[in-house]
mmCIF file of C-alpha atoms in Angstrom:
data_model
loop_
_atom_site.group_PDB
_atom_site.id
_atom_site.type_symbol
_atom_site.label_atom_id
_atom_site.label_comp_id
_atom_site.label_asym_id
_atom_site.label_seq_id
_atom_site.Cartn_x
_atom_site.Cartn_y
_atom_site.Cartn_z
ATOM 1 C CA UNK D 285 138.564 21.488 39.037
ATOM 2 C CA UNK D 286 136.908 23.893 41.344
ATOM 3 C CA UNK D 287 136.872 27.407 40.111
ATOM 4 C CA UNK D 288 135.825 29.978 42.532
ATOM 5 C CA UNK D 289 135.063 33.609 41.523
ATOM 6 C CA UNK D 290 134.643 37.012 43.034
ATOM 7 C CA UNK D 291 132.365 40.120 41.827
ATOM 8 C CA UNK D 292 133.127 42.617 41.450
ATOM 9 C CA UNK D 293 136.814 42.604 41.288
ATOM 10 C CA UNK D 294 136.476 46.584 42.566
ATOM 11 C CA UNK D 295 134.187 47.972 44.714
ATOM 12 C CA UNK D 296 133.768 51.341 45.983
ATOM 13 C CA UNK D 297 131.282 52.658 48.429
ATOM 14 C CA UNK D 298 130.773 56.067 51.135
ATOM 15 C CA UNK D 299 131.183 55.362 54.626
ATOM 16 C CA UNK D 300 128.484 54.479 56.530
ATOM 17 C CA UNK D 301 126.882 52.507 53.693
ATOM 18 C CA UNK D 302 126.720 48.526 54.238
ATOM 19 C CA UNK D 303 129.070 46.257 52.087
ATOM 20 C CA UNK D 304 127.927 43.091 50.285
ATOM 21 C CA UNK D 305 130.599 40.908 48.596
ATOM 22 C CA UNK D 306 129.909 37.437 46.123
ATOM 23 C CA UNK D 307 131.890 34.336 45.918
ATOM 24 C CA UNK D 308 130.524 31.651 43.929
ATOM 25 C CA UNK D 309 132.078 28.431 43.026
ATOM 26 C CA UNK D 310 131.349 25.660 40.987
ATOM 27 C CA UNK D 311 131.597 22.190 42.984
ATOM 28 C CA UNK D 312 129.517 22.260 45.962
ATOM 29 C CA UNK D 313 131.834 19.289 47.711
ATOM 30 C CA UNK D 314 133.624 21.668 49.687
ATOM 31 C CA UNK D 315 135.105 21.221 53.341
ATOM 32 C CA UNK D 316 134.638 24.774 54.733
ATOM 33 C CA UNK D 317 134.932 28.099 52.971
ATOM 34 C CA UNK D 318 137.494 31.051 54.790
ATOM 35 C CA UNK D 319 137.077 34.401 54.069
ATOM 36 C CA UNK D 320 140.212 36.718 54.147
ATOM 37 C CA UNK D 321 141.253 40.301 54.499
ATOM 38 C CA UNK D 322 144.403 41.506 52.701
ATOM 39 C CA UNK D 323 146.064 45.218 53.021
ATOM 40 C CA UNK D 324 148.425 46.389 50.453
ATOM 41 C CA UNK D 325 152.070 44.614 50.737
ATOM 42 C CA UNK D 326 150.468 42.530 53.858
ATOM 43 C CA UNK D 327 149.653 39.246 54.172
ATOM 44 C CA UNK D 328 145.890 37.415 54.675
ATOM 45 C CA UNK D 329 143.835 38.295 58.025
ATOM 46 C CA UNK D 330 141.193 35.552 58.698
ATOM 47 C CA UNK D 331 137.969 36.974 59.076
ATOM 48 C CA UNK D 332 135.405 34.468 59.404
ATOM 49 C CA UNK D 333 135.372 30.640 58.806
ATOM 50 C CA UNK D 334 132.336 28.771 57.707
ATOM 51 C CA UNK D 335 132.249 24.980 58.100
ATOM 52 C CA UNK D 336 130.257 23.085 55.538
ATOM 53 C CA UNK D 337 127.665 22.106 57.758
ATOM 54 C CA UNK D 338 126.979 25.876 58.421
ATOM 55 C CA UNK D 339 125.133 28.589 56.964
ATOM 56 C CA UNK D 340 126.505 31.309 57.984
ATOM 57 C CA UNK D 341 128.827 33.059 60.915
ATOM 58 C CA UNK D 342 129.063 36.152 62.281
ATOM 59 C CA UNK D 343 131.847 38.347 63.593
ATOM 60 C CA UNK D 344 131.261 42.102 64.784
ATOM 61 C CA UNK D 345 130.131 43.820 62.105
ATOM 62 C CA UNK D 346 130.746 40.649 59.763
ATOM 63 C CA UNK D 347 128.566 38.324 58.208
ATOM 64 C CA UNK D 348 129.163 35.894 56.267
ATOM 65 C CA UNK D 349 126.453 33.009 54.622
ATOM 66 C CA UNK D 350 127.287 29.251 52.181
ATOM 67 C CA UNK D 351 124.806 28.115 50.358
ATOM 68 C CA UNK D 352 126.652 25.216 49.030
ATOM 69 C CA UNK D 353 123.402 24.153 46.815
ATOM 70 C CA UNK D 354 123.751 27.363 44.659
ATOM 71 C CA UNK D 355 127.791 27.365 45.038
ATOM 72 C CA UNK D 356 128.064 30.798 46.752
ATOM 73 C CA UNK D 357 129.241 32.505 50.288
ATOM 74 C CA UNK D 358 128.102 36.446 50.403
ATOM 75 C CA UNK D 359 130.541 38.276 53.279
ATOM 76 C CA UNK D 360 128.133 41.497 54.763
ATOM 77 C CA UNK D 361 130.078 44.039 56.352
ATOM 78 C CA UNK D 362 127.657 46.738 57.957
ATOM 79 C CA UNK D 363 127.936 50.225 58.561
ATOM 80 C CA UNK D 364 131.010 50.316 56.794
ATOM 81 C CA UNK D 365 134.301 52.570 57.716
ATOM 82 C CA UNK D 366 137.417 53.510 55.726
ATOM 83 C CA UNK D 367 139.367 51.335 57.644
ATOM 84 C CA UNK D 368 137.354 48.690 55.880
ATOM 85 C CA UNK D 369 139.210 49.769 52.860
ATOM 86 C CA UNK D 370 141.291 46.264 51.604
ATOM 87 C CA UNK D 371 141.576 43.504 49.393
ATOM 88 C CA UNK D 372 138.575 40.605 50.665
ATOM 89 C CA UNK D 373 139.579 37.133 49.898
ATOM 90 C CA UNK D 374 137.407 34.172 49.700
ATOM 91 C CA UNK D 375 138.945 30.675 50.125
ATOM 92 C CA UNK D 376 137.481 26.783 49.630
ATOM 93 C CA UNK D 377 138.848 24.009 51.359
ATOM 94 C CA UNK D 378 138.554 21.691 49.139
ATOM 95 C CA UNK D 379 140.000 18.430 50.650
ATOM 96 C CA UNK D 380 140.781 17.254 54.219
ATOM 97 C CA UNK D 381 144.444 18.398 54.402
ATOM 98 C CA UNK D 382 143.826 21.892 54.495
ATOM 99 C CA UNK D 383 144.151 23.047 50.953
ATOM 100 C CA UNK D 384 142.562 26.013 49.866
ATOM 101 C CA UNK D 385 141.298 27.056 46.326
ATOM 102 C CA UNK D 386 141.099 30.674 46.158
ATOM 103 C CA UNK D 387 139.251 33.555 44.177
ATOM 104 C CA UNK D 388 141.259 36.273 43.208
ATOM 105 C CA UNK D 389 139.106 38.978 45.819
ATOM 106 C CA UNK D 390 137.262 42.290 45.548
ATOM 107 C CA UNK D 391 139.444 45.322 46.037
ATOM 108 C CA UNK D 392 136.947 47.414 48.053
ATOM 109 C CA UNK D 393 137.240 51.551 48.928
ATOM 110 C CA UNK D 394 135.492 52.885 51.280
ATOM 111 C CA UNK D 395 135.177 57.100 50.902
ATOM 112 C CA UNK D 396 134.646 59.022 54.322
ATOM 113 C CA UNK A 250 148.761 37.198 65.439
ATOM 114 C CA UNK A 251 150.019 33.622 64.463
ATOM 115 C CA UNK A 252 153.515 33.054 64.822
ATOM 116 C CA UNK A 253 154.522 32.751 61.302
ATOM 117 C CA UNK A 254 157.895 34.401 60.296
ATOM 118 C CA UNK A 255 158.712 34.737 56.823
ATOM 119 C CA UNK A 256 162.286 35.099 55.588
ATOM 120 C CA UNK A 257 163.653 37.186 53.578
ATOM 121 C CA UNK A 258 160.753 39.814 53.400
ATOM 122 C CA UNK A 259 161.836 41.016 50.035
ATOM 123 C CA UNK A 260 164.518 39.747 47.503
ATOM 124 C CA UNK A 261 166.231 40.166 43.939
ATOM 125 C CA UNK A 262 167.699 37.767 42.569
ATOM 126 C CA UNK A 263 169.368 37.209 39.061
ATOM 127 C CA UNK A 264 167.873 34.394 36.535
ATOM 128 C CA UNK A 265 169.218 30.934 36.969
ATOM 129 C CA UNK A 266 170.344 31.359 40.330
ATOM 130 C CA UNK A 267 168.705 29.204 43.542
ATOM 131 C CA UNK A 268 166.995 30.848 45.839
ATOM 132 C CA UNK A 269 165.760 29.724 49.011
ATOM 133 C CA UNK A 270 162.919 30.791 51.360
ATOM 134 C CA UNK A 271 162.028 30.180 54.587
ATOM 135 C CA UNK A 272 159.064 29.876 57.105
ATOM 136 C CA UNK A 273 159.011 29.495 60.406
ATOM 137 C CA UNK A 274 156.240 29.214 62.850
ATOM 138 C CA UNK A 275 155.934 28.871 66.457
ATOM 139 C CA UNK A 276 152.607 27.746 66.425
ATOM 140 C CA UNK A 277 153.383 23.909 66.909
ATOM 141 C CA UNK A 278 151.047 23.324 63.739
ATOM 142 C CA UNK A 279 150.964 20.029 62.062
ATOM 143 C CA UNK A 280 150.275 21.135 58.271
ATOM 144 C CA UNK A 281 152.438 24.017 56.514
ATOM 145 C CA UNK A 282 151.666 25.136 53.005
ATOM 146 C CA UNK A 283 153.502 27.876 50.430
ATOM 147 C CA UNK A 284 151.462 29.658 47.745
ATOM 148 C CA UNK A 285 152.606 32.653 45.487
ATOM 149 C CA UNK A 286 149.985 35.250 44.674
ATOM 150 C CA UNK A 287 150.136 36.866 41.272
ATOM 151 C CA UNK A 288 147.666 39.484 39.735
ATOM 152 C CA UNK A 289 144.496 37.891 37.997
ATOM 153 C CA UNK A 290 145.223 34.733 39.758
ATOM 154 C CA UNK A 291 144.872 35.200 43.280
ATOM 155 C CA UNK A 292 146.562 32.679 45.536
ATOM 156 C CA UNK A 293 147.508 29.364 44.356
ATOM 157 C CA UNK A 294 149.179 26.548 45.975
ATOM 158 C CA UNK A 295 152.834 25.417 45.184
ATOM 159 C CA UNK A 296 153.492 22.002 47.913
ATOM 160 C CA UNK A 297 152.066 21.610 51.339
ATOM 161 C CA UNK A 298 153.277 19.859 54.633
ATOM 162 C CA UNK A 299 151.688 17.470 57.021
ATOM 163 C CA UNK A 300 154.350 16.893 59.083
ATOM 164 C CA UNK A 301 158.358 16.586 59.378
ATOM 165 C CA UNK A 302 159.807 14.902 56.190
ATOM 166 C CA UNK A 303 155.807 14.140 54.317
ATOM 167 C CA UNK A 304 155.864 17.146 51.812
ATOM 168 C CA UNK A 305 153.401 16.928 48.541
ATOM 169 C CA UNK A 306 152.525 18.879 45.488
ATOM 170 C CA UNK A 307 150.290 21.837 44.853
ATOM 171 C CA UNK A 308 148.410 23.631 41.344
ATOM 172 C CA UNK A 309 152.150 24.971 40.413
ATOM 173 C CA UNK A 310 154.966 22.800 41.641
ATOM 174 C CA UNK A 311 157.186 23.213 38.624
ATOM 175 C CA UNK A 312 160.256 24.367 39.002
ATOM 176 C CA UNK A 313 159.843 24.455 42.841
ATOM 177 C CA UNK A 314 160.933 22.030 45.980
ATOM 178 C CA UNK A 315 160.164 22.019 49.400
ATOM 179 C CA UNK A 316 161.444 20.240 52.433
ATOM 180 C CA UNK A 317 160.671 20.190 55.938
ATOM 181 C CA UNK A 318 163.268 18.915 58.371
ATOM 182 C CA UNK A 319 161.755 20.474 61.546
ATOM 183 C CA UNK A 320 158.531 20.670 62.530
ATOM 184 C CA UNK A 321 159.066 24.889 62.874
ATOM 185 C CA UNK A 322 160.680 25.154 59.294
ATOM 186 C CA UNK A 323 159.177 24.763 56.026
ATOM 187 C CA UNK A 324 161.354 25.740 53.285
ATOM 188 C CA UNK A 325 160.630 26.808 49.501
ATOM 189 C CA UNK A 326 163.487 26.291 47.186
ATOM 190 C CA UNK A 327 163.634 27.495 43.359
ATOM 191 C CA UNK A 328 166.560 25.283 41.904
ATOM 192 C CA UNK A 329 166.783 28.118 38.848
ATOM 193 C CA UNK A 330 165.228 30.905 39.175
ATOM 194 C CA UNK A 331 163.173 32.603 36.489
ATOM 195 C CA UNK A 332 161.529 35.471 35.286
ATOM 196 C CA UNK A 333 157.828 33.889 35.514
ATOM 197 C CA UNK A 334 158.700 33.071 39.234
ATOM 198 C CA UNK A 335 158.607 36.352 40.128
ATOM 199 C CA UNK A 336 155.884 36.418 42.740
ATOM 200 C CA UNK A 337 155.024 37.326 46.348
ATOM 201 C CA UNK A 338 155.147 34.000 48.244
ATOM 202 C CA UNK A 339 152.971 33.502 51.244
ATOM 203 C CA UNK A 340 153.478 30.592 53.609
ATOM 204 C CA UNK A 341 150.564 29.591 56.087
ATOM 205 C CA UNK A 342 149.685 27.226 58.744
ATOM 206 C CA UNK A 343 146.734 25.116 59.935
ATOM 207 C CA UNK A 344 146.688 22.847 63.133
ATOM 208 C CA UNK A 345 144.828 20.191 60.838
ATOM 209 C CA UNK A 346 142.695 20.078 57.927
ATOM 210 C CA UNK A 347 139.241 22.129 58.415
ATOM 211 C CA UNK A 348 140.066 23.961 60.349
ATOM 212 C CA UNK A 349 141.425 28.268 60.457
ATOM 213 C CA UNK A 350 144.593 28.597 58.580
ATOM 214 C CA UNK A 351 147.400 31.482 59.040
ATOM 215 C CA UNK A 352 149.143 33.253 56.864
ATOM 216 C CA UNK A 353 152.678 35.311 57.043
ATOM 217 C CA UNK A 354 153.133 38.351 55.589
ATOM 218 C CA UNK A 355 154.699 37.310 52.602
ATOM 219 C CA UNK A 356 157.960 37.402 50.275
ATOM 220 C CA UNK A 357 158.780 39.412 47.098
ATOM 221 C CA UNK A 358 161.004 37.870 44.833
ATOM 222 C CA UNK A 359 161.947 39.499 41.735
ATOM 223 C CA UNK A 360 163.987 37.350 39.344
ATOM 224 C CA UNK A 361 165.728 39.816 36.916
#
């Protein structure tokens, strides 16, 4: 069973200063890999998608890179802002009929 | 944002009773898919949709049906509520397998 895991679980950084955020997972047979932004009591806000063929993609100030031979997807966010303040999800697909697995994010705080 | 419309946004409900939630999209999307998101677990899949009337299981099916009668309507019902059900429920929808999903903004249930 794939087992995908985020660190840290918190994360708290001053604005301006760039944000770097793991997922690693343990079965490299993956479909594409989703990351997600969650605000309190919201629901999930795609961010970036990364097909399997793919090593990275890039969004704004977003970035995120798979390297499915070491099982792990790092999401960059630069020059970050308190509005950056959320929950960041990442997601596997796992199969062809859209499934994801996901980890269980990094809260992240960003102090102006 | 994707037309997904979660109903009801928040409930209470007492133990043993059936409850019944709803998600509606006007996205057109082929596959539909319910997961409930509980602290320390992060998201996890209870059935999926890939079309009108072809419903499957998820990670934590028990205790939980689904059926899809419409191709706008996916609906989550828990035959007898209980106290471990207690949960916010997210619904989300993908126009095929690999490919962006969407997510609604969630339900809290509360079985008491």
């Amino acid at each position: 069973k794939q087992e995908v895991t985020q660190i840290p679980a918190a994360l708290s950084v001053p604005e301006g200063e760039n944000l770097v955020l793991n997922c690693s997972f343990t079965d490299s047979a993956i479909y594409n890999l989703q990351w997600f932004r969650q605000d309190p009591g919201k629901g999930l806000t795609s961010l970036l998608l990364i097909q399997s063929s793919q090593r990275e993609q890039t969004s704004g100030r977003l970035n995120a890179s798979l390297d499915k031979s070491s099982g792990r997807s790092t999401l960059y966010i630069a020059a970050s802002q308190p509005g950056d303040s959320a929950t960041y999800l990442c997601a596997l697909e796992t199969d062809s009929w859209g499934k994801f697995q996901f980890g269980a994010g990094t809260q992240v705080v960003v102090t102006p | 944002d994707a037309g997904i419309t979660q109903s009801p946004r928040h409930k209470v409900t007492e133990t043993g009773t059936p409850v019944t939630l709803r998600c509606h999209q006007t996205e057109n999307h082929r596959y539909m898919y319910w997961y409930r998101q509980d602290p320390g677990h992060g998201l996890r899949l209870i059935h999926y949709s890939y079309g009108v009337k072809d419903t499957d299981k998820g990670e934590v099916s028990d205790g939980y049906s689904v059926s899809r009668s419409k191709t706008e309507d996916f609906l989550l019902t828990l035959e007898s509520a209980t106290s471990s059900q207690t949960s916010v429920y997210f619904c989300a929808i993908s126009e095929s397998g690999q490919v962006e999903a969407f997510f609604g903004q969630g339900t809290r249930l509360t079985v008491v």
